[in-house]
Amino acid sequence: MTDYDHLAGRLRDRGVDVDAAERALGALVVETPSWGYGDSGTRFAVFTQPGRPRTVFERLDDAAAVHRLTGSAPAVALHFPWDRVDDLGELRAHADSLGLRIGAVNPNLFQDPDYRLGSVTHPDAAVRDKAVAHLLQCVEVARELGSTAQSLWFADGTNYAGQDDLRARRARLIASLQRVYEGLPAEQELLLEYKPYEPAIYATDLCDWGAALTVCQRLGERAKVLVDLGHHLPGANVEQIVALLADERRLGGFHFNNRKYGDDDLIVGSTNPWELFLIFVELGSELPRLTIDQSHNIERKVEAMTLSVVNLQEAYAKALLVDRVALAAAQAAGDVLGGHEVLLDAYRTDVRPLCAKVRAERGAAEDPVAAFRSGDWQERAIAQRGDDVAVAGWWGR
Ligand code: RM4
Ligand code: MN
Ligand code: MN
């Protein structure tokens, strides 16, 4: 008897609809980030890797490799101007040829020196106009690429009490975003990402889910909150935030990564797999946009991204096994640990054989990380692309 037969048999005995779980798992879509394939670093150094992609076309090639291995990563989120090309049609065609589509478009309002005091919140109207113009340009870029979301993160904030007026900044933020929202075609959503601190140290303009949600409510129903798992103060109950936003129909999506201390951007599921599982339990079968936002500085990019997608598949698979009927019954009966045990039972299930089967059925690898490690992807990338250290990474582009 194979591991899969053993697992499927046990699950069926427990009343799990294994076929339905496999169908749901097979439909999982994860967007990987173009910026997760190029060189990156800490604030102390950028680590260049031999064979890294030199252009957005090559970054898509790497994303396609992750999709081939995992079967769940058919979309790629782009960052502009880092991914700027002369011919967007050519970029879209390249994605098509690889079996990929373009995910969320991420504008960049945090590297231009003009944004020293903020972008959409800047005290000077001319700088705000410049920021809004970039955002509207990204709306057009998305339209041409067939993307359905603008994913916005602002570095805007202040470092010292008294540096600027907090309410005036909020008013400027809302007024600027209203201009963007008005220019948004019906098929696009506006996702607002919050973050408590960094680079602003005293007051970040979109510091938490409440700040983001209330701005979204002022904009309109296609404005939704994006939850980056690394953007909470220690101890925050992220799955509860997810429940609240989903209940308000304002959960726009995720930036998946994992943290131990700050916004660490480690591989999702590497430090807190229980939290990741609980988030998928909260989501149920209604999944919003799921994007990876990580910084792989010393690990090999394609391998790290592959492991990230596998970790998401396993967390989702476990969540699909939760006995919802038993959970509701325990909750209704006031059985404090009964519901907890239902969750533990699903979480402790070794779902790897089930994930392997679903991947194999989709033409992906049974064990994606092992397949990557035993293949010659890295060697071929080095042969084709060289290891020229002069290629700029994501800081420098
Ligand atoms: C931020 C945030 C954004 C990402 C930038 C580079 O901390 O997570 O999503 O675009 O980093
Ligand atoms: Mn993020
Ligand atoms: Mn971040």
mmCIF file of C-alpha atoms and ligand atoms in Angstrom:
data_model
loop_
_atom_site.group_PDB
_atom_site.id
_atom_site.type_symbol
_atom_site.label_atom_id
_atom_site.label_comp_id
_atom_site.label_asym_id
_atom_site.label_seq_id
_atom_site.Cartn_x
_atom_site.Cartn_y
_atom_site.Cartn_z
ATOM 1 C CA MET A 1 0.000 0.000 0.000
ATOM 2 C CA THR A 2 1.390 3.395 -0.926
ATOM 3 C CA ASP A 3 1.614 6.312 1.496
ATOM 4 C CA TYR A 4 -1.113 7.998 -0.496
ATOM 5 C CA ASP A 5 -3.518 5.022 -0.313
ATOM 6 C CA HIS A 6 -2.919 4.770 3.414
ATOM 7 C CA LEU A 7 -3.593 8.487 3.947
ATOM 8 C CA ALA A 8 -6.633 8.631 1.644
ATOM 9 C CA GLY A 9 -8.112 5.574 3.361
ATOM 10 C CA ARG A 10 -7.683 7.083 6.821
ATOM 11 C CA LEU A 11 -9.153 10.393 5.692
ATOM 12 C CA ARG A 12 -12.168 8.698 4.110
ATOM 13 C CA ASP A 13 -12.738 6.743 7.328
ATOM 14 C CA ARG A 14 -12.841 10.106 9.103
ATOM 15 C CA GLY A 15 -15.510 11.283 6.650
ATOM 16 C CA VAL A 16 -13.262 13.593 4.622
ATOM 17 C CA ASP A 17 -14.280 14.139 0.979
ATOM 18 C CA VAL A 18 -10.794 13.458 -0.369
ATOM 19 C CA ASP A 19 -11.693 14.138 -4.002
ATOM 20 C CA ALA A 20 -13.116 17.559 -3.131
ATOM 21 C CA ALA A 21 -10.010 18.411 -1.108
ATOM 22 C CA GLU A 22 -7.784 17.378 -4.013
ATOM 23 C CA ARG A 23 -9.800 19.456 -6.475
ATOM 24 C CA ALA A 24 -9.546 22.518 -4.220
ATOM 25 C CA LEU A 25 -5.825 22.006 -3.729
ATOM 26 C CA GLY A 26 -5.334 21.572 -7.477
ATOM 27 C CA ALA A 27 -7.042 24.926 -8.059
ATOM 28 C CA LEU A 28 -4.702 26.829 -5.718
ATOM 29 C CA VAL A 29 -3.127 29.832 -7.431
ATOM 30 C CA VAL A 30 -0.080 31.521 -5.943
ATOM 31 C CA GLU A 31 1.497 34.601 -7.486
ATOM 32 C CA THR A 32 5.240 34.706 -7.201
ATOM 33 C CA PRO A 33 6.983 38.098 -7.241
ATOM 34 C CA SER A 34 9.332 39.124 -10.041
ATOM 35 C CA TRP A 35 11.376 40.937 -7.384
ATOM 36 C CA GLY A 36 11.956 37.686 -5.548
ATOM 37 C CA TYR A 37 14.142 36.323 -8.339
ATOM 38 C CA GLY A 38 16.717 39.100 -8.723
ATOM 39 C CA ASP A 39 19.537 39.937 -6.350
ATOM 40 C CA SER A 40 18.501 41.303 -2.987
ATOM 41 C CA GLY A 41 20.050 42.052 0.323
ATOM 42 C CA THR A 42 19.815 43.464 3.776
ATOM 43 C CA ARG A 43 20.425 47.081 4.647
ATOM 44 C CA PHE A 44 24.072 46.107 5.023
ATOM 45 C CA ALA A 45 24.830 44.387 1.745
ATOM 46 C CA VAL A 46 23.362 43.070 -1.474
ATOM 47 C CA PHE A 47 24.375 39.495 -2.220
ATOM 48 C CA THR A 48 24.796 38.769 -5.889
ATOM 49 C CA GLN A 49 24.086 35.243 -7.078
ATOM 50 C CA PRO A 50 25.618 33.664 -10.161
ATOM 51 C CA GLY A 51 23.099 32.877 -12.885
ATOM 52 C CA ARG A 52 20.519 35.334 -11.620
ATOM 53 C CA PRO A 53 18.050 36.775 -14.119
ATOM 54 C CA ARG A 54 19.204 39.940 -15.879
ATOM 55 C CA THR A 55 15.851 41.149 -17.188
ATOM 56 C CA VAL A 56 12.162 40.845 -16.381
ATOM 57 C CA PHE A 57 11.948 38.300 -19.213
ATOM 58 C CA GLU A 58 14.431 36.096 -17.381
ATOM 59 C CA ARG A 59 12.641 36.688 -14.093
ATOM 60 C CA LEU A 60 9.531 35.286 -15.766
ATOM 61 C CA ASP A 61 11.599 32.304 -16.938
ATOM 62 C CA ASP A 62 12.467 31.613 -13.300
ATOM 63 C CA ALA A 63 8.837 31.987 -12.243
ATOM 64 C CA ALA A 64 7.892 29.480 -14.945
ATOM 65 C CA ALA A 65 10.387 27.015 -13.472
ATOM 66 C CA VAL A 66 8.682 27.335 -10.078
ATOM 67 C CA HIS A 67 5.309 26.761 -11.700
ATOM 68 C CA ARG A 68 6.571 23.688 -13.588
ATOM 69 C CA LEU A 69 7.859 22.214 -10.334
ATOM 70 C CA THR A 70 4.856 23.020 -8.145
ATOM 71 C CA GLY A 71 1.860 23.360 -10.486
ATOM 72 C CA SER A 72 0.415 26.157 -8.327
ATOM 73 C CA ALA A 73 2.306 29.283 -9.415
ATOM 74 C CA PRO A 74 0.848 30.366 -12.774
ATOM 75 C CA ALA A 75 0.874 34.127 -12.041
ATOM 76 C CA VAL A 76 3.691 36.621 -11.510
ATOM 77 C CA ALA A 77 3.372 39.940 -9.665
ATOM 78 C CA LEU A 78 5.389 42.746 -11.218
ATOM 79 C CA HIS A 79 7.004 45.861 -9.716
ATOM 80 C CA PHE A 80 7.365 49.106 -11.669
ATOM 81 C CA PRO A 81 9.624 50.714 -12.688
ATOM 82 C CA TRP A 82 11.867 47.737 -11.783
ATOM 83 C CA ASP A 83 10.131 45.619 -14.448
ATOM 84 C CA ARG A 84 9.762 48.388 -17.028
ATOM 85 C CA VAL A 85 10.092 47.366 -20.695
ATOM 86 C CA ASP A 86 9.663 49.272 -23.942
ATOM 87 C CA ASP A 87 7.075 46.890 -25.286
ATOM 88 C CA LEU A 88 4.490 45.611 -22.815
ATOM 89 C CA GLY A 89 2.915 43.467 -25.534
ATOM 90 C CA GLU A 90 6.181 41.573 -25.871
ATOM 91 C CA LEU A 91 6.281 41.010 -22.107
ATOM 92 C CA ARG A 92 2.718 39.753 -22.060
ATOM 93 C CA ALA A 93 3.450 37.433 -24.986
ATOM 94 C CA HIS A 94 6.515 36.077 -23.191
ATOM 95 C CA ALA A 95 4.416 35.324 -20.107
ATOM 96 C CA ASP A 96 1.808 33.627 -22.314
ATOM 97 C CA SER A 97 4.428 31.486 -24.007
ATOM 98 C CA LEU A 98 5.546 30.245 -20.587
ATOM 99 C CA GLY A 99 2.004 29.428 -19.466
ATOM 100 C CA LEU A 100 2.044 32.361 -17.041
ATOM 101 C CA ARG A 101 -0.147 35.396 -16.537
ATOM 102 C CA ILE A 102 0.597 38.721 -14.955
ATOM 103 C CA GLY A 103 -0.571 39.085 -11.371
ATOM 104 C CA ALA A 104 -0.795 42.285 -9.367
ATOM 105 C CA VAL A 105 1.065 45.370 -10.544
ATOM 106 C CA ASN A 106 3.095 46.972 -7.761
ATOM 107 C CA PRO A 107 3.960 50.643 -8.235
ATOM 108 C CA ASN A 108 7.082 52.008 -6.581
ATOM 109 C CA LEU A 109 6.763 55.200 -4.568
ATOM 110 C CA PHE A 110 9.626 54.657 -2.185
ATOM 111 C CA GLN A 111 12.923 55.116 -3.993
ATOM 112 C CA ASP A 112 12.728 58.503 -5.695
ATOM 113 C CA PRO A 113 14.474 61.237 -3.638
ATOM 114 C CA ASP A 114 11.397 63.434 -4.213
ATOM 115 C CA TYR A 115 9.541 61.140 -1.824
ATOM 116 C CA ARG A 116 11.781 61.910 1.149
ATOM 117 C CA LEU A 117 8.800 63.378 3.044
ATOM 118 C CA GLY A 118 6.216 61.082 1.513
ATOM 119 C CA SER A 119 4.567 60.372 -1.832
ATOM 120 C CA VAL A 120 0.745 60.557 -1.818
ATOM 121 C CA THR A 121 0.916 62.271 1.591
ATOM 122 C CA HIS A 122 3.720 64.719 0.761
ATOM 123 C CA PRO A 123 3.129 68.288 1.993
ATOM 124 C CA ASP A 124 3.918 69.632 -1.498
ATOM 125 C CA ALA A 125 1.065 69.183 -3.992
ATOM 126 C CA ALA A 126 3.530 68.885 -6.887
ATOM 127 C CA VAL A 127 5.079 65.773 -5.359
ATOM 128 C CA ARG A 128 1.651 64.291 -4.677
ATOM 129 C CA ASP A 129 0.756 64.926 -8.325
ATOM 130 C CA LYS A 130 3.889 63.101 -9.406
ATOM 131 C CA ALA A 131 2.987 60.123 -7.195
ATOM 132 C CA VAL A 132 -0.582 60.021 -8.492
ATOM 133 C CA ALA A 133 0.689 60.229 -12.075
ATOM 134 C CA HIS A 134 2.905 57.166 -11.468
ATOM 135 C CA LEU A 135 -0.012 55.280 -9.940
ATOM 136 C CA LEU A 136 -2.255 56.098 -12.901
ATOM 137 C CA GLN A 137 0.509 55.061 -15.281
ATOM 138 C CA CYS A 138 0.631 51.694 -13.487
ATOM 139 C CA VAL A 139 -3.124 51.375 -13.997
ATOM 140 C CA GLU A 140 -2.491 51.631 -17.745
ATOM 141 C CA VAL A 141 0.397 49.184 -17.548
ATOM 142 C CA ALA A 142 -1.880 46.698 -15.787
ATOM 143 C CA ARG A 143 -4.554 47.173 -18.411
ATOM 144 C CA GLU A 144 -2.082 46.349 -21.178
ATOM 145 C CA LEU A 145 -0.734 43.349 -19.335
ATOM 146 C CA GLY A 146 -4.144 41.923 -18.446
ATOM 147 C CA SER A 147 -3.527 42.406 -14.735
ATOM 148 C CA THR A 148 -6.510 42.910 -12.412
ATOM 149 C CA ALA A 149 -4.935 44.593 -9.390
ATOM 150 C CA GLN A 150 -2.856 47.499 -8.229
ATOM 151 C CA SER A 151 -1.016 46.484 -5.091
ATOM 152 C CA LEU A 152 0.080 49.579 -3.195
ATOM 153 C CA TRP A 153 2.534 49.886 -0.388
ATOM 154 C CA PHE A 154 3.653 53.322 0.760
ATOM 155 C CA ALA A 155 6.795 54.117 2.695
ATOM 156 C CA ASP A 156 4.997 57.322 3.725
ATOM 157 C CA GLY A 157 5.265 58.372 7.327
ATOM 158 C CA THR A 158 7.159 60.588 9.734
ATOM 159 C CA ASN A 159 10.131 59.992 11.976
ATOM 160 C CA TYR A 160 9.471 62.531 14.725
ATOM 161 C CA ALA A 161 6.436 63.779 16.603
ATOM 162 C CA GLY A 162 5.590 67.191 15.224
ATOM 163 C CA GLN A 163 7.342 66.565 11.907
ATOM 164 C CA ASP A 164 3.996 66.841 10.079
ATOM 165 C CA ASP A 165 0.309 67.005 10.870
ATOM 166 C CA LEU A 166 -1.106 63.487 11.131
ATOM 167 C CA ARG A 167 -4.655 64.412 10.084
ATOM 168 C CA ALA A 168 -3.476 66.535 7.183
ATOM 169 C CA ARG A 169 -1.404 63.609 5.956
ATOM 170 C CA ARG A 170 -4.393 61.328 6.136
ATOM 171 C CA ALA A 171 -6.522 63.832 4.212
ATOM 172 C CA ARG A 172 -3.825 64.068 1.510
ATOM 173 C CA LEU A 173 -3.586 60.283 1.333
ATOM 174 C CA ILE A 174 -7.328 59.899 0.816
ATOM 175 C CA ALA A 175 -7.555 62.728 -1.720
ATOM 176 C CA SER A 176 -4.638 61.307 -3.750
ATOM 177 C CA LEU A 177 -6.039 57.790 -3.723
ATOM 178 C CA GLN A 178 -9.485 59.024 -4.728
ATOM 179 C CA ARG A 179 -7.903 60.347 -7.919
ATOM 180 C CA VAL A 180 -6.363 56.950 -8.586
ATOM 181 C CA TYR A 181 -9.550 55.070 -7.775
ATOM 182 C CA GLU A 182 -11.492 57.219 -10.245
ATOM 183 C CA GLY A 183 -9.087 56.142 -12.980
ATOM 184 C CA LEU A 184 -9.395 52.458 -12.171
ATOM 185 C CA PRO A 185 -11.077 50.291 -14.833
ATOM 186 C CA ALA A 186 -13.830 47.961 -13.613
ATOM 187 C CA GLU A 187 -11.655 44.854 -13.796
ATOM 188 C CA GLN A 188 -8.961 46.237 -11.499
ATOM 189 C CA GLU A 189 -8.870 46.267 -7.696
ATOM 190 C CA LEU A 190 -6.887 48.639 -5.527
ATOM 191 C CA LEU A 191 -5.076 46.784 -2.751
ATOM 192 C CA LEU A 192 -3.725 48.734 0.204
ATOM 193 C CA GLU A 193 -0.927 47.202 2.233
ATOM 194 C CA TYR A 194 -0.254 48.348 5.783
ATOM 195 C CA LYS A 195 2.923 48.169 7.807
ATOM 196 C CA PRO A 196 3.554 49.426 11.359
ATOM 197 C CA TYR A 197 6.997 50.938 10.877
ATOM 198 C CA GLU A 198 10.020 50.989 8.583
ATOM 199 C CA PRO A 199 11.167 53.071 6.888
ATOM 200 C CA ALA A 200 9.093 55.581 8.882
ATOM 201 C CA ILE A 201 9.905 55.198 12.539
ATOM 202 C CA TYR A 202 7.421 57.434 14.379
ATOM 203 C CA ALA A 203 4.129 57.282 12.419
ATOM 204 C CA THR A 204 3.494 55.307 9.245
ATOM 205 C CA ASP A 205 0.495 56.688 7.358
ATOM 206 C CA LEU A 206 -0.988 53.233 6.705
ATOM 207 C CA CYS A 207 0.222 51.626 9.907
ATOM 208 C CA ASP A 208 -2.332 48.867 10.464
ATOM 209 C CA TRP A 209 -5.466 47.121 9.183
ATOM 210 C CA GLY A 210 -7.723 49.788 10.654
ATOM 211 C CA ALA A 211 -5.922 52.603 8.864
ATOM 212 C CA ALA A 212 -6.041 50.662 5.596
ATOM 213 C CA LEU A 213 -9.649 49.510 5.977
ATOM 214 C CA THR A 214 -11.050 52.959 6.720
ATOM 215 C CA VAL A 215 -9.277 54.421 3.700
ATOM 216 C CA CYS A 216 -10.659 51.592 1.543
ATOM 217 C CA GLN A 217 -14.156 52.339 2.818
ATOM 218 C CA ARG A 218 -13.731 55.950 1.762
ATOM 219 C CA LEU A 219 -12.627 54.900 -1.742
ATOM 220 C CA GLY A 220 -15.153 52.282 -2.836
ATOM 221 C CA GLU A 221 -15.798 48.573 -2.840
ATOM 222 C CA ARG A 222 -12.950 47.650 -5.183
ATOM 223 C CA ALA A 223 -10.476 49.035 -2.643
ATOM 224 C CA LYS A 224 -9.369 46.234 -0.340
ATOM 225 C CA VAL A 225 -6.783 45.548 2.316
ATOM 226 C CA LEU A 226 -3.689 43.473 1.654
ATOM 227 C CA VAL A 227 -2.224 41.580 4.599
ATOM 228 C CA ASP A 228 1.540 41.095 4.539
ATOM 229 C CA LEU A 229 2.348 38.505 7.200
ATOM 230 C CA GLY A 230 5.511 40.361 8.177
ATOM 231 C CA HIS A 231 3.752 43.660 8.787
ATOM 232 C CA HIS A 232 2.474 43.276 12.336
ATOM 233 C CA LEU A 233 3.839 44.065 15.738
ATOM 234 C CA PRO A 234 4.934 41.001 17.738
ATOM 235 C CA GLY A 235 2.085 38.909 19.064
ATOM 236 C CA ALA A 236 -0.601 40.231 16.702
ATOM 237 C CA ASN A 237 -3.327 37.680 15.982
ATOM 238 C CA VAL A 238 -3.127 37.725 12.198
ATOM 239 C CA GLU A 239 -5.840 35.119 11.619
ATOM 240 C CA GLN A 240 -8.259 37.277 13.594
ATOM 241 C CA ILE A 241 -7.421 40.272 11.401
ATOM 242 C CA VAL A 242 -8.043 38.038 8.388
ATOM 243 C CA ALA A 243 -11.452 37.000 9.774
ATOM 244 C CA LEU A 244 -12.444 40.597 10.370
ATOM 245 C CA LEU A 245 -11.420 41.820 6.920
ATOM 246 C CA ALA A 246 -13.027 38.846 5.173
ATOM 247 C CA ASP A 247 -16.232 39.449 7.105
ATOM 248 C CA GLU A 248 -16.212 43.068 5.874
ATOM 249 C CA ARG A 249 -15.651 41.830 2.269
ATOM 250 C CA ARG A 250 -12.440 43.858 2.230
ATOM 251 C CA LEU A 251 -9.782 41.182 2.282
ATOM 252 C CA GLY A 252 -7.944 41.828 -0.968
ATOM 253 C CA GLY A 253 -5.063 39.438 -0.606
ATOM 254 C CA PHE A 254 -1.842 38.446 1.073
ATOM 255 C CA HIS A 255 1.827 38.995 0.884
ATOM 256 C CA PHE A 256 3.132 35.712 2.188
ATOM 257 C CA ASN A 257 6.408 35.452 4.023
ATOM 258 C CA ASN A 258 7.457 34.595 7.540
ATOM 259 C CA ARG A 259 8.944 36.598 10.341
ATOM 260 C CA LYS A 260 10.678 35.976 13.597
ATOM 261 C CA TYR A 261 11.406 39.535 14.722
ATOM 262 C CA GLY A 262 10.528 42.284 12.259
ATOM 263 C CA ASP A 263 9.633 42.392 8.559
ATOM 264 C CA ASP A 264 12.022 39.511 7.986
ATOM 265 C CA ASP A 265 10.700 38.301 4.600
ATOM 266 C CA LEU A 266 11.727 34.703 5.262
ATOM 267 C CA ILE A 267 10.194 31.704 3.510
ATOM 268 C CA VAL A 268 6.484 31.429 4.299
ATOM 269 C CA GLY A 269 5.797 28.660 6.807
ATOM 270 C CA SER A 270 9.426 28.457 7.899
ATOM 271 C CA THR A 271 9.007 29.937 11.389
ATOM 272 C CA ASN A 272 5.304 29.812 12.144
ATOM 273 C CA PRO A 273 3.525 27.108 10.123
ATOM 274 C CA TRP A 274 0.695 26.920 12.694
ATOM 275 C CA GLU A 275 -0.249 30.556 12.033
ATOM 276 C CA LEU A 276 -0.225 29.905 8.296
ATOM 277 C CA PHE A 277 -2.511 26.904 8.749
ATOM 278 C CA LEU A 278 -4.917 28.948 10.898
ATOM 279 C CA ILE A 279 -5.053 31.649 8.233
ATOM 280 C CA PHE A 280 -6.080 29.061 5.624
ATOM 281 C CA VAL A 281 -8.647 27.642 8.059
ATOM 282 C CA GLU A 282 -10.080 31.154 8.364
ATOM 283 C CA LEU A 283 -10.198 31.581 4.575
ATOM 284 C CA GLY A 284 -12.016 28.314 3.916
ATOM 285 C CA SER A 285 -12.579 27.796 0.219
ATOM 286 C CA GLU A 286 -12.820 31.524 -0.626
ATOM 287 C CA LEU A 287 -9.259 32.419 -1.375
ATOM 288 C CA PRO A 288 -8.302 36.002 -2.192
ATOM 289 C CA ARG A 289 -5.174 36.923 -4.176
ATOM 290 C CA LEU A 290 -2.231 35.021 -2.726
ATOM 291 C CA THR A 291 1.144 36.545 -3.456
ATOM 292 C CA ILE A 292 4.570 35.714 -2.103
ATOM 293 C CA ASP A 293 6.608 38.740 -0.986
ATOM 294 C CA GLN A 294 9.962 37.528 0.259
ATOM 295 C CA SER A 295 13.585 38.471 0.103
ATOM 296 C CA HIS A 296 15.885 35.506 -0.450
ATOM 297 C CA ASN A 297 19.274 36.942 0.213
ATOM 298 C CA ILE A 298 21.551 33.964 0.806
ATOM 299 C CA GLU A 299 19.352 31.067 -0.309
ATOM 300 C CA ARG A 300 18.977 30.086 -3.973
ATOM 301 C CA LYS A 301 16.026 32.010 -5.383
ATOM 302 C CA VAL A 302 14.226 29.346 -7.408
ATOM 303 C CA GLU A 303 14.693 26.758 -4.691
ATOM 304 C CA ALA A 304 13.441 29.167 -2.005
ATOM 305 C CA MET A 305 10.407 30.121 -4.072
ATOM 306 C CA THR A 306 9.655 26.472 -4.769
ATOM 307 C CA LEU A 307 9.776 25.600 -1.076
ATOM 308 C CA SER A 308 7.512 28.577 -0.357
ATOM 309 C CA VAL A 309 4.843 27.330 -2.762
ATOM 310 C CA VAL A 310 5.116 23.799 -1.326
ATOM 311 C CA ASN A 311 4.647 25.197 2.193
ATOM 312 C CA LEU A 312 1.530 27.042 1.030
ATOM 313 C CA GLN A 313 0.174 23.887 -0.608
ATOM 314 C CA GLU A 314 0.689 21.889 2.582
ATOM 315 C CA ALA A 315 -0.877 24.535 4.846
ATOM 316 C CA TYR A 316 -3.879 24.804 2.532
ATOM 317 C CA ALA A 317 -4.207 21.022 2.242
ATOM 318 C CA LYS A 318 -4.269 20.674 6.023
ATOM 319 C CA ALA A 319 -6.890 23.402 6.313
ATOM 320 C CA LEU A 320 -9.034 21.585 3.759
ATOM 321 C CA LEU A 321 -9.051 18.531 6.040
ATOM 322 C CA VAL A 322 -10.560 20.343 9.031
ATOM 323 C CA ASP A 323 -13.775 18.614 10.060
ATOM 324 C CA ARG A 324 -16.029 21.671 9.938
ATOM 325 C CA VAL A 325 -19.054 19.791 11.248
ATOM 326 C CA ALA A 326 -17.201 18.520 14.311
ATOM 327 C CA LEU A 327 -15.687 21.975 14.824
ATOM 328 C CA ALA A 328 -19.095 23.682 14.786
ATOM 329 C CA ALA A 329 -20.529 21.032 17.099
ATOM 330 C CA ALA A 330 -17.723 21.483 19.624
ATOM 331 C CA GLN A 331 -18.146 25.255 19.511
ATOM 332 C CA ALA A 332 -21.923 25.039 19.946
ATOM 333 C CA ALA A 333 -21.460 22.685 22.903
ATOM 334 C CA GLY A 334 -19.010 25.065 24.572
ATOM 335 C CA ASP A 335 -16.381 22.333 24.445
ATOM 336 C CA VAL A 336 -13.304 24.504 24.938
ATOM 337 C CA LEU A 337 -10.690 22.013 23.831
ATOM 338 C CA GLY A 338 -12.930 19.998 21.519
ATOM 339 C CA GLY A 339 -12.694 22.568 18.725
ATOM 340 C CA HIS A 340 -9.001 23.005 19.350
ATOM 341 C CA GLU A 341 -8.472 19.264 18.967
ATOM 342 C CA VAL A 342 -10.331 19.268 15.650
ATOM 343 C CA LEU A 343 -7.814 21.824 14.378
ATOM 344 C CA LEU A 344 -4.863 19.923 15.821
ATOM 345 C CA ASP A 345 -6.031 16.729 14.172
ATOM 346 C CA ALA A 346 -5.976 18.353 10.725
ATOM 347 C CA TYR A 347 -2.732 20.204 11.398
ATOM 348 C CA ARG A 348 -0.918 17.058 12.490
ATOM 349 C CA THR A 349 -1.896 15.137 9.375
ATOM 350 C CA ASP A 350 1.063 14.452 7.107
ATOM 351 C CA VAL A 351 -0.438 15.714 3.842
ATOM 352 C CA ARG A 352 2.687 15.281 1.728
ATOM 353 C CA PRO A 353 1.456 12.183 -0.151
ATOM 354 C CA LEU A 354 -1.775 13.980 -1.035
ATOM 355 C CA CYS A 355 0.083 17.078 -2.240
ATOM 356 C CA ALA A 356 2.457 14.910 -4.248
ATOM 357 C CA LYS A 357 -0.437 13.178 -5.979
ATOM 358 C CA VAL A 358 -2.198 16.444 -6.820
ATOM 359 C CA ARG A 359 1.028 17.893 -8.210
ATOM 360 C CA ALA A 360 1.789 14.791 -10.271
ATOM 361 C CA GLU A 361 -1.694 14.882 -11.780
ATOM 362 C CA ARG A 362 -0.985 18.420 -12.905
ATOM 363 C CA GLY A 363 2.306 17.468 -14.506
ATOM 364 C CA ALA A 364 4.385 19.010 -11.709
ATOM 365 C CA ALA A 365 6.955 17.294 -9.507
ATOM 366 C CA GLU A 366 5.953 14.930 -6.727
ATOM 367 C CA ASP A 367 8.723 16.432 -4.612
ATOM 368 C CA PRO A 368 9.466 19.861 -6.125
ATOM 369 C CA VAL A 369 12.393 20.823 -3.916
ATOM 370 C CA ALA A 370 14.138 17.473 -4.439
ATOM 371 C CA ALA A 371 13.487 17.759 -8.190
ATOM 372 C CA PHE A 372 15.069 21.205 -8.237
ATOM 373 C CA ARG A 373 18.073 20.061 -6.222
ATOM 374 C CA SER A 374 18.731 17.043 -8.408
ATOM 375 C CA GLY A 375 18.275 19.005 -11.630
ATOM 376 C CA ASP A 376 20.757 21.285 -13.341
ATOM 377 C CA TRP A 377 18.708 24.482 -13.360
ATOM 378 C CA GLN A 378 21.364 26.526 -11.556
ATOM 379 C CA GLU A 379 24.190 25.297 -13.804
ATOM 380 C CA ARG A 380 22.216 26.033 -16.950
ATOM 381 C CA ALA A 381 21.268 29.488 -15.668
ATOM 382 C CA ILE A 382 24.933 30.262 -15.009
ATOM 383 C CA ALA A 383 25.923 28.982 -18.459
ATOM 384 C CA GLN A 384 23.280 31.106 -20.188
ATOM 385 C CA ARG A 385 23.378 34.231 -18.060
ATOM 386 C CA GLY A 386 26.853 34.244 -16.652
ATOM 387 C CA ASP A 387 27.735 35.482 -13.213
ATOM 388 C CA ASP A 388 28.425 39.099 -14.043
ATOM 389 C CA VAL A 389 28.304 40.935 -10.727
ATOM 390 C CA ALA A 390 27.587 44.223 -12.531
ATOM 391 C CA VAL A 391 23.916 43.300 -13.024
ATOM 392 C CA ALA A 392 21.902 45.489 -10.690
ATOM 393 C CA GLY A 393 19.689 43.857 -8.083
ATOM 394 C CA TRP A 394 16.333 45.031 -6.871
ATOM 395 C CA TRP A 395 17.800 47.830 -4.807
ATOM 396 C CA GLY A 396 19.708 49.269 -7.693
ATOM 397 C CA ARG A 397 17.489 48.846 -10.705
HETATM 398 C C1 RM4 B 1 7.698 46.431 1.848
HETATM 399 C C2 RM4 B 1 6.382 45.774 1.476
HETATM 400 C C3 RM4 B 1 6.087 45.850 0.014
HETATM 401 C C4 RM4 B 1 7.280 45.609 -0.841
HETATM 402 C C5 RM4 B 1 8.453 46.436 -0.363
HETATM 403 C C6 RM4 B 1 9.683 46.241 -1.218
HETATM 404 O O1 RM4 B 1 8.095 46.086 3.143
HETATM 405 O O2 RM4 B 1 6.355 44.458 1.936
HETATM 406 O O3 RM4 B 1 5.088 44.945 -0.317
HETATM 407 O O4 RM4 B 1 6.936 45.976 -2.148
HETATM 408 O O5 RM4 B 1 8.728 46.109 0.971
HETATM 409 MN MN MN B 2 4.657 43.243 1.120
HETATM 410 MN MN MN B 3 7.490 43.998 3.813
#
